[in-house]
Amino acid sequence: MTGRNFPDIGHLLAVSFKRIPGPRGSPSKGAHVPDSSNGSTGSTARPSRRTVLAATAGVTTALAAGGTVHAATGPSAPDDRKLRALISRMTLEEKVGQLFVMRVYGHSATDPDQADIDANLKEIGVRTAAEMLARYRVGGIIYFAWAHNTRDPHQIADLSNGIQKASLGLPRGLPVLVSTDQEHGIVARVGEPATLFPGAMAVGAGGSRADARTLGRIAGLELRALGIRQNYSPVADVNVNPANPVIGVRSFGSDPQSVADLVAAEVKGYESSHIASTAKHFPGHGDTVDDSHAKLPYIHHTRDQWEQLDAPPFEAAIAAGIDSIMTAHIVVPALDPSEDPATLSRPILTGILREELGYDGVVVTDSLGMEGVRTKYGDDRVPVLALKAGVDQLLNPPSLDVAWNAVLNAVRDGELTEDRLDESILRVLRLKAKLGLFKDPYVTHAGVDRTVGTRSHLATADRITERTTTLLVNEGGLLPLSRRRTPKLLVVGADPASPSGTTGPPTGVLAGALTELGFTATALSTGTAPSAATVAKAVAAAGDADAVVVATY
């Protein structure tokens, strides 16, 4: 099995084999659908030079001394003087908007499907991404497969261009920092034909820093070609609790130094591809028994335990030049006895992350729609408290209107100062400048075709994938499976949706692969929490098989 031919296997985090006693029984690639909503035609998604110049006029006019913010395509030191001058010309409403990173439904910035228009109206009060940018002036947009943002590479590039064009066309318009969660493994938003890699724990099993760095470089190059400049990866949590329901195999492992080494390597890979990576979830989500999507978890590490177990990967990420760090919706009483979630904790975000660890990059919250951050305070208080704690980007609030107005009113009422907003906006604009968004925010279809899912990238992913496969137990010499001894196989397990919905259910993909190798393989999807009836069905089917392959999630 290879990463190239079986991208869904990145979602199958462990495969176990069991010989069944008793008698034996008888023996697409995603289509490219260009979106012309950005005004381009033909095989390229890049607007004309005239369109670019017109769209960026608002930015260049707003800059001091008639200069432009000019960033190299690689990491560079942005000109703070010019960025501060730009900030000084922004309205308060525009400043508030720059702090938000928001979801939006649809494959197009201006012409989404009707179902996506309806979803946008219901959740955001606008029809399209372009309308959201005009009303709220958000500084970032996050892509999700379930929001229909990631159908195929050309469409994603066109969506990114449409977003940039809509934002830059506004008075004093700024480029948008487009982000996504492309961890690989079980969390990935962009699917085939893009290159997919194994998840973090598989990479951890391989143990190669070179492979982790290569993964970051290739994944970053492909995301950048799609107009995505900020990736919420790598996971820097040390998964010391095997019962962790939310991190688990998303972590590189349970050894702090090994995790730190691989996090730093992957950060360097992303940095070399000139996109922003994000270490998450600070101060460390690796020892929870609750899922912060549904509850507010507690971590009862002492300060010494935190320093030994949780801190090293974040320290390594900072030393490697990480561009952004994501907060965790967790309570760590040893770090903040108020028992506020870390996302809202000034002792943790400012006291430890900023002052003790010396980090001055962008701090982004985990999704503000998660119950972990909503348990203690209302949706109108959460964004204000996050900013007071030291956050720069407010990610995906459940109601943008409530959150945006809460920040605006907090400034007008004196709870937040405009200087505090300017501090975070400067960090966000520095990052945009470093990533080259002021110089060239657009991408092209030609660039997509040269970069995304290329033969060399897929071959490299194959080689990395093969190095991560780890044999734990081989009782009776069952492996490798033999077409002579075990010709009839049953494949059972979880069937999570593939990224972008581009390939079939994993059990079916795996059964098909085994059939191509000469076995007779049958797929039976059991899910992550099978009912008693499903278990009984699987047991009955196993009785007629020579071996069972179980795919876990």
XYZ file of C-alpha atoms in Angstrom, residues 10-547:
538
model
C -3.435 8.038 6.020
C -6.688 7.908 7.986
C -6.165 4.325 9.083
C -3.922 4.704 12.029
C -3.270 1.113 12.931
C -3.809 -2.179 11.176
C -3.895 -5.421 13.155
C -4.126 -8.910 11.775
C -5.637 -11.950 13.469
C -5.727 -15.473 12.122
C -9.197 -16.986 12.408
C -9.331 -20.696 13.243
C -11.787 -23.065 11.683
C -12.749 -24.068 8.126
C -12.332 -21.709 5.197
C -15.150 -20.791 2.909
C -14.898 -20.661 -0.865
C -12.710 -18.712 -2.096
C -10.469 8.668 -9.105
C -8.859 11.480 -9.267
C -10.851 14.641 -8.364
C -12.041 16.602 -11.383
C -10.740 20.091 -11.993
C -13.675 22.501 -12.040
C -12.343 26.025 -12.628
C -14.307 28.781 -10.954
C -14.403 31.895 -13.081
C -15.784 34.078 -10.304
C -12.434 35.762 -9.856
C -12.542 37.202 -13.324
C -9.860 34.988 -14.848
C -10.246 32.876 -17.909
C -8.558 29.926 -19.496
C -6.112 27.723 -17.627
C -4.982 30.323 -15.128
C -6.617 31.631 -12.000
C -4.461 34.784 -11.891
C -6.318 38.060 -12.537
C -4.908 40.502 -15.074
C -2.169 42.942 -14.061
C -4.716 45.760 -14.288
C -7.040 43.908 -11.894
C -4.226 43.314 -9.429
C -3.120 46.947 -9.513
C -6.658 48.194 -9.063
C -7.362 45.777 -6.225
C -4.221 46.699 -4.319
C -4.623 50.441 -4.741
C -6.322 50.692 -1.342
C -3.343 49.101 0.372
C -0.668 51.173 -1.347
C -2.587 54.395 -0.780
C -2.823 53.638 2.944
C 0.911 53.134 3.395
C 3.161 55.777 4.801
C 5.393 57.979 2.641
C 3.900 56.595 -0.504
C 5.733 53.300 0.028
C 4.421 49.773 -0.215
C 4.838 46.864 2.137
C 7.250 44.773 0.150
C 7.956 41.267 1.364
C 10.125 38.682 -0.297
C 8.535 35.349 -1.137
C 10.652 33.827 1.603
C 10.920 34.728 5.282
C 12.063 38.297 5.766
C 11.882 41.097 8.304
C 8.827 43.241 7.459
C 9.065 47.018 7.791
C 7.230 47.783 11.049
C 7.217 51.503 10.314
C 5.150 51.016 7.195
C 2.894 48.460 8.835
C 2.231 50.812 11.776
C 1.396 53.574 9.332
C -1.080 51.272 7.628
C -2.676 50.435 10.984
C -2.970 54.130 11.858
C -5.176 54.666 8.800
C -7.579 51.825 9.640
C -10.969 52.458 11.178
C -11.779 50.810 14.496
C -14.192 48.468 12.721
C -11.456 47.425 10.288
C -9.067 46.795 13.156
C -11.560 44.564 14.925
C -12.102 42.589 11.730
C -8.382 41.917 11.279
C -8.386 39.901 14.502
C -10.894 37.301 13.249
C -10.390 34.138 11.217
C -13.780 32.869 10.073
C -15.346 29.938 8.258
C -17.539 30.529 5.223
C -19.525 28.068 3.147
C -19.035 27.581 -0.565
C -16.608 26.734 -3.341
C -16.616 30.308 -4.671
C -16.109 33.691 -3.029
C -18.956 35.265 -4.984
C -21.111 32.511 -6.477
C -21.517 29.569 -4.067
C -24.226 26.942 -4.396
C -27.647 27.825 -3.013
C -27.280 25.417 -0.075
C -24.087 27.206 0.917
C -25.741 30.611 0.546
C -28.455 29.391 2.895
C -25.889 28.138 5.411
C -24.008 31.451 5.284
C -27.217 33.429 5.824
C -28.160 31.239 8.776
C -24.772 31.266 10.544
C -23.130 34.533 9.450
C -25.909 36.718 8.055
C -24.250 37.099 4.649
C -24.568 35.249 1.367
C -20.935 34.869 0.327
C -17.317 35.206 1.424
C -17.142 38.516 -0.442
C -20.113 39.869 1.538
C -18.570 38.678 4.808
C -15.339 40.499 3.995
C -17.208 43.686 3.110
C -19.257 43.644 6.311
C -16.723 42.437 8.877
C -13.321 43.007 7.208
C -12.014 39.735 8.642
C -8.271 39.230 8.473
C -8.407 35.489 7.842
C -10.612 32.732 6.459
C -10.325 29.048 7.350
C -11.134 26.301 4.840
C -13.068 23.147 5.707
C -14.102 20.231 3.521
C -17.540 20.184 5.184
C -17.979 23.860 4.242
C -17.398 22.825 0.607
C -14.240 24.942 0.330
C -11.963 22.145 -0.895
C -13.440 20.296 -3.855
C -10.345 20.126 -6.050
C -7.076 22.034 -6.515
C -8.159 24.442 -9.281
C -11.349 25.289 -7.411
C -9.426 25.919 -4.185
C -7.025 28.228 -6.022
C -9.935 30.128 -7.559
C -11.648 30.450 -4.185
C -8.433 31.834 -2.679
C -8.083 34.328 -5.526
C -11.716 35.355 -5.242
C -11.277 35.996 -1.517
C -8.156 38.105 -2.098
C -9.806 40.082 -4.886
C -12.888 40.776 -2.756
C -10.828 41.974 0.205
C -8.296 44.027 -1.749
C -11.087 45.728 -3.658
C -12.454 47.305 -0.472
C -11.365 50.749 0.759
C -8.013 50.244 2.511
C -8.378 46.582 1.586
C -5.845 44.123 2.953
C -4.848 40.634 1.801
C -6.494 37.752 3.660
C -4.541 35.077 5.522
C -6.186 31.831 4.363
C -5.683 28.873 6.695
C -6.704 25.257 7.145
C -6.073 22.151 9.274
C -3.892 19.926 7.097
C -2.220 17.794 9.745
C -2.350 14.706 7.482
C -3.519 11.415 8.914
C -6.971 11.722 10.453
C -7.163 15.526 10.153
C -6.864 16.742 6.580
C -9.056 19.123 4.577
C -7.446 18.889 1.139
C -7.569 15.464 -0.474
C -6.558 13.698 -3.640
C -5.016 14.597 -6.059
C -2.958 16.589 -3.535
C -0.174 14.660 -1.823
C -1.239 13.043 1.442
C 1.141 11.837 4.123
C 0.803 9.578 7.166
C -0.341 11.195 10.395
C 1.987 12.384 13.138
C 2.154 9.184 15.193
C 3.069 7.206 12.097
C 5.833 9.721 11.388
C 6.815 9.368 15.028
C 7.039 5.601 14.564
C 9.376 6.184 11.640
C 11.397 8.494 13.852
C 13.042 10.391 10.992
C 13.499 14.133 11.413
C 14.428 14.309 7.725
C 11.074 12.763 6.810
C 9.218 15.193 9.080
C 11.011 18.111 7.480
C 10.311 16.793 3.976
C 6.636 16.354 4.856
C 6.448 19.996 5.963
C 8.231 21.215 2.852
C 6.072 19.333 0.343
C 2.802 19.889 2.215
C 3.640 23.576 2.505
C 4.494 23.969 -1.174
C 1.190 22.408 -2.192
C -0.876 24.474 0.238
C 0.848 27.670 -0.902
C 0.057 26.830 -4.525
C -3.621 26.667 -3.511
C -3.510 30.093 -1.853
C -3.439 28.659 1.688
C -0.652 30.429 3.603
C -1.253 29.285 7.196
C -1.475 25.643 8.247
C -2.667 24.648 11.712
C 0.009 21.981 12.065
C 2.100 20.388 13.543
C 0.515 19.023 16.709
C 3.025 19.658 19.520
C 1.070 17.810 22.195
C 2.853 14.923 23.921
C 0.297 12.133 24.087
C 1.197 10.686 27.490
C -2.378 9.477 28.069
C -3.291 6.575 25.756
C -6.979 7.165 26.551
C -6.847 10.718 25.160
C -10.020 11.055 23.069
C -9.051 14.099 20.990
C -5.278 14.045 20.363
C -4.165 10.406 20.314
C -2.454 9.528 17.055
C -2.457 13.195 15.997
C 0.580 13.480 18.290
C 4.064 12.312 17.290
C 4.184 10.218 20.455
C 4.646 10.073 24.206
C 8.339 10.970 24.524
C 8.778 14.739 24.970
C 12.196 14.952 23.332
C 11.233 12.845 20.325
C 8.094 14.920 19.838
C 10.137 18.116 20.173
C 12.639 16.963 17.542
C 9.933 16.058 15.021
C 7.930 19.226 15.661
C 11.015 21.363 15.063
C 11.860 19.445 11.895
C 8.366 19.822 10.465
C 8.322 23.536 11.328
C 11.579 23.952 9.399
C 10.015 22.163 6.449
C 7.023 24.488 6.387
C 9.303 27.477 6.797
C 11.317 26.422 3.736
C 8.109 26.379 1.672
C 7.238 29.907 2.855
C 3.966 29.226 4.616
C 3.141 29.697 8.281
C 2.964 26.592 10.451
C 1.204 26.443 13.815
C 2.271 24.502 16.895
C -0.774 23.354 18.843
C -2.341 23.146 21.421
C -0.532 25.298 24.009
C 0.177 24.624 26.858
C -0.274 20.950 25.921
C -3.367 18.809 25.292
C -1.715 15.407 25.608
C -2.998 14.190 28.977
C -6.748 14.757 28.845
C -9.584 12.285 29.264
C -12.166 14.708 27.862
C -12.547 16.106 24.369
C -12.419 19.923 24.410
C -14.870 19.974 21.508
C -17.526 18.762 23.956
C -16.222 19.566 27.469
C -13.667 21.661 29.354
C -10.827 19.234 30.127
C -8.530 19.501 33.153
C -4.843 18.604 33.161
C -3.456 18.021 36.645
C 0.250 18.154 35.874
C 2.378 19.997 38.382
C 4.483 22.881 37.132
C 7.540 20.600 37.120
C 5.653 17.916 35.177
C 4.487 20.501 32.651
C 8.048 21.704 32.152
C 9.283 18.145 31.627
C 6.390 16.670 29.625
C 4.449 19.381 27.814
C 6.751 22.330 27.298
C 9.676 20.843 25.283
C 7.904 20.615 21.878
C 6.655 24.204 22.134
C 10.100 25.398 23.171
C 11.551 23.533 20.186
C 8.955 25.052 17.850
C 9.797 28.551 19.080
C 13.522 27.884 18.633
C 12.789 26.656 15.092
C 11.041 29.938 14.245
C 7.379 28.924 14.459
C 5.086 31.601 13.013
C 1.977 30.885 15.065
C 0.935 28.948 18.152
C -2.623 27.726 18.804
C -4.125 27.756 22.279
C -5.881 24.880 24.025
C -9.304 25.029 25.654
C -8.021 23.220 28.735
C -7.616 24.050 32.429
C -4.175 23.576 33.999
C -4.546 24.660 37.643
C -0.800 24.501 38.262
C -0.302 27.175 35.601
C -3.359 29.288 36.410
C -5.239 28.657 39.661
C -8.217 30.711 38.420
C -9.138 27.615 36.371
C -9.844 29.653 33.261
C -9.220 27.735 30.040
C -5.731 28.431 28.673
C -7.244 30.305 25.714
C -8.535 32.914 28.176
C -5.645 32.798 30.652
C -3.287 35.768 30.852
C -0.919 33.918 33.234
C -0.525 31.156 30.618
C -0.513 33.087 27.329
C 1.237 36.273 28.409
C 3.020 35.154 31.582
C 4.396 31.842 30.305
C 4.231 31.875 26.493
C 5.190 35.508 25.884
C 7.342 36.413 28.886
C 8.927 33.144 30.039
C 9.320 31.404 26.667
C 10.009 34.661 24.814
C 7.525 34.053 21.997
C 6.457 37.141 20.035
C 4.746 35.534 17.053
C 1.036 35.178 16.334
C -1.138 33.430 18.936
C -4.350 31.997 17.493
C -7.170 30.456 19.494
C -8.523 27.023 18.818
C -12.051 27.243 17.443
C -14.212 29.463 19.629
C -17.179 27.273 18.759
C -15.830 24.423 20.908
C -17.570 23.762 24.203
C -14.276 23.804 26.095
C -14.032 27.589 25.740
C -17.769 28.282 26.000
C -18.389 26.411 29.275
C -17.444 29.160 31.708
C -18.242 32.375 29.795
C -20.749 33.519 27.174
C -19.917 33.922 23.485
C -19.841 37.691 23.912
C -17.182 37.495 26.640
C -14.896 34.843 25.187
C -13.279 36.932 22.400
C -12.720 39.896 24.734
C -11.147 37.729 27.431
C -8.970 35.975 24.839
C -7.573 39.307 23.662
C -6.967 40.400 27.244
C -5.105 37.124 27.805
C -2.744 37.798 24.895
C -4.363 36.218 21.809
C -3.899 37.787 18.346
C -6.294 35.819 16.133
C -9.819 34.786 17.137
C -10.687 31.614 15.256
C -14.129 30.623 14.052
C -16.538 32.013 16.666
C -20.016 30.438 16.631
C -21.524 33.857 15.832
C -19.219 36.305 14.086
C -21.672 39.130 14.643
C -21.793 38.564 18.415
C -18.015 38.186 18.735
C -17.148 41.098 16.423
C -19.518 43.489 18.175
C -18.319 42.312 21.587
C -14.745 43.324 20.748
C -15.889 46.589 19.183
C -17.950 47.500 22.238
C -15.150 46.490 24.615
C -12.923 49.083 22.959
C -15.643 51.738 22.964
C -16.378 51.024 26.637
C -12.712 51.140 27.623
C -12.300 47.482 28.618
C -9.887 47.007 25.714
C -7.669 49.760 24.361
C -7.109 50.446 20.700
C -3.390 50.120 21.401
C -4.019 46.528 22.529
C -5.718 45.788 19.201
C -2.864 47.469 17.313
C -0.363 45.193 19.046
C -2.075 42.072 17.703
C -2.808 43.568 14.293
C 0.884 44.376 13.890
C 1.768 40.730 14.531
C -0.827 39.575 11.999
C 0.334 42.069 9.361
C 3.973 41.147 9.975
C 3.063 37.562 9.201
C 1.149 38.529 6.065
C 4.107 40.595 4.897
C 6.588 37.816 5.658
C 4.510 35.382 3.615
C 4.507 37.716 0.617
C 0.788 38.466 0.696
C 1.286 42.198 0.162
C 3.568 41.547 -2.781
C 1.574 38.842 -4.570
C -1.539 37.384 -2.926
C -2.707 35.472 -6.003
C -2.041 31.965 -7.326
C -2.431 30.382 -10.759
C -3.745 27.177 -12.251
C -0.341 26.704 -13.837
C 1.270 26.921 -10.422
C -1.202 24.366 -9.088
C -0.407 21.968 -11.913
C 3.345 22.363 -11.410
C 3.136 21.724 -7.668
C 0.104 19.837 -6.378
C 0.252 16.041 -6.432
C 3.277 15.867 -8.702
C 4.888 12.538 -9.457
C 7.954 13.360 -7.361
C 5.857 14.502 -4.384
C 3.724 11.358 -4.506
C 6.777 9.122 -4.793
C 8.343 10.823 -1.781
C 5.134 10.368 0.204
C 5.191 6.671 -0.727
C 8.719 6.251 0.565
C 7.948 8.084 3.817
C 4.781 6.035 4.297
C 6.653 2.765 3.844
C 9.195 3.798 6.493
C 6.442 4.460 9.036
C 4.857 0.987 8.911
C 5.697 -0.696 12.212
C 5.299 -4.365 13.121
C 4.416 -4.749 16.806
C 3.430 -8.416 17.118
C 3.658 -11.313 14.665
C 2.399 -14.378 16.466
C 2.784 -17.576 14.481
C 4.549 -15.772 11.647
C 1.231 -14.628 10.188
C 2.820 -11.676 8.438
C 3.403 -11.117 5.641
C -0.026 -12.394 4.661
C 0.121 -15.241 2.180
C -2.286 -15.804 -0.705
C -1.725 -19.513 -0.172
C -2.264 -19.683 3.605
C -4.796 -16.860 4.054
C -6.469 -16.241 0.697
C -9.788 -15.038 2.101
C -9.684 -11.789 4.060
C -12.246 -9.692 5.910
C -11.531 -5.967 6.287
C -13.430 -4.265 9.121
C -13.110 -0.952 10.917
C -13.843 2.743 10.848
C -14.777 4.536 7.630
C -14.110 8.249 8.174
C -14.809 10.520 5.243
C -11.755 11.146 3.106
C -10.499 14.723 2.742
C -12.388 16.594 0.015
C -14.547 13.476 -0.379
C -12.235 12.408 -3.197
C -11.883 8.687 -2.516
C -13.994 5.840 -1.237
C -14.451 4.525 2.306
C -11.152 3.289 3.788
C -12.290 -0.294 4.403
C -13.342 -0.519 0.775
C -10.122 1.067 -0.459
C -8.053 -1.357 1.629
C -10.104 -4.394 0.552
C -9.670 -3.333 -3.064
C -5.922 -3.022 -2.615
C -5.681 -6.479 -1.084
C -7.809 -7.921 -3.894
C -5.414 -6.396 -6.432
C -2.624 -8.261 -4.645
C -4.414 -11.566 -5.268
C -6.454 -12.030 -2.102
C -10.214 -12.335 -1.935
C -11.053 -9.439 0.368
C -14.451 -8.314 1.655
C -15.079 -4.955 3.350
C -17.402 -4.500 6.326
C -17.630 -1.012 7.823
C -18.055 -1.181 11.597
C -17.442 2.473 12.522
C -15.785 3.837 15.636
C -18.582 2.759 18.022
C -20.242 -0.343 16.558
C -23.607 -1.484 17.868
C -24.128 -4.984 19.228
C -25.783 -5.957 15.944
C -22.787 -4.688 13.961
C -20.390 -6.586 16.215
C -22.435 -9.769 15.746
C -22.394 -9.282 11.992
C -18.620 -8.824 11.994
C -18.113 -11.921 14.160
C -20.249 -13.985 11.803
C -18.351 -12.695 8.775
C -15.013 -13.418 10.474
C -15.976 -17.061 10.843
C -15.826 -17.409 7.077
C -12.442 -15.695 6.665
C -8.846 -16.872 6.951
C -7.720 -13.593 8.499
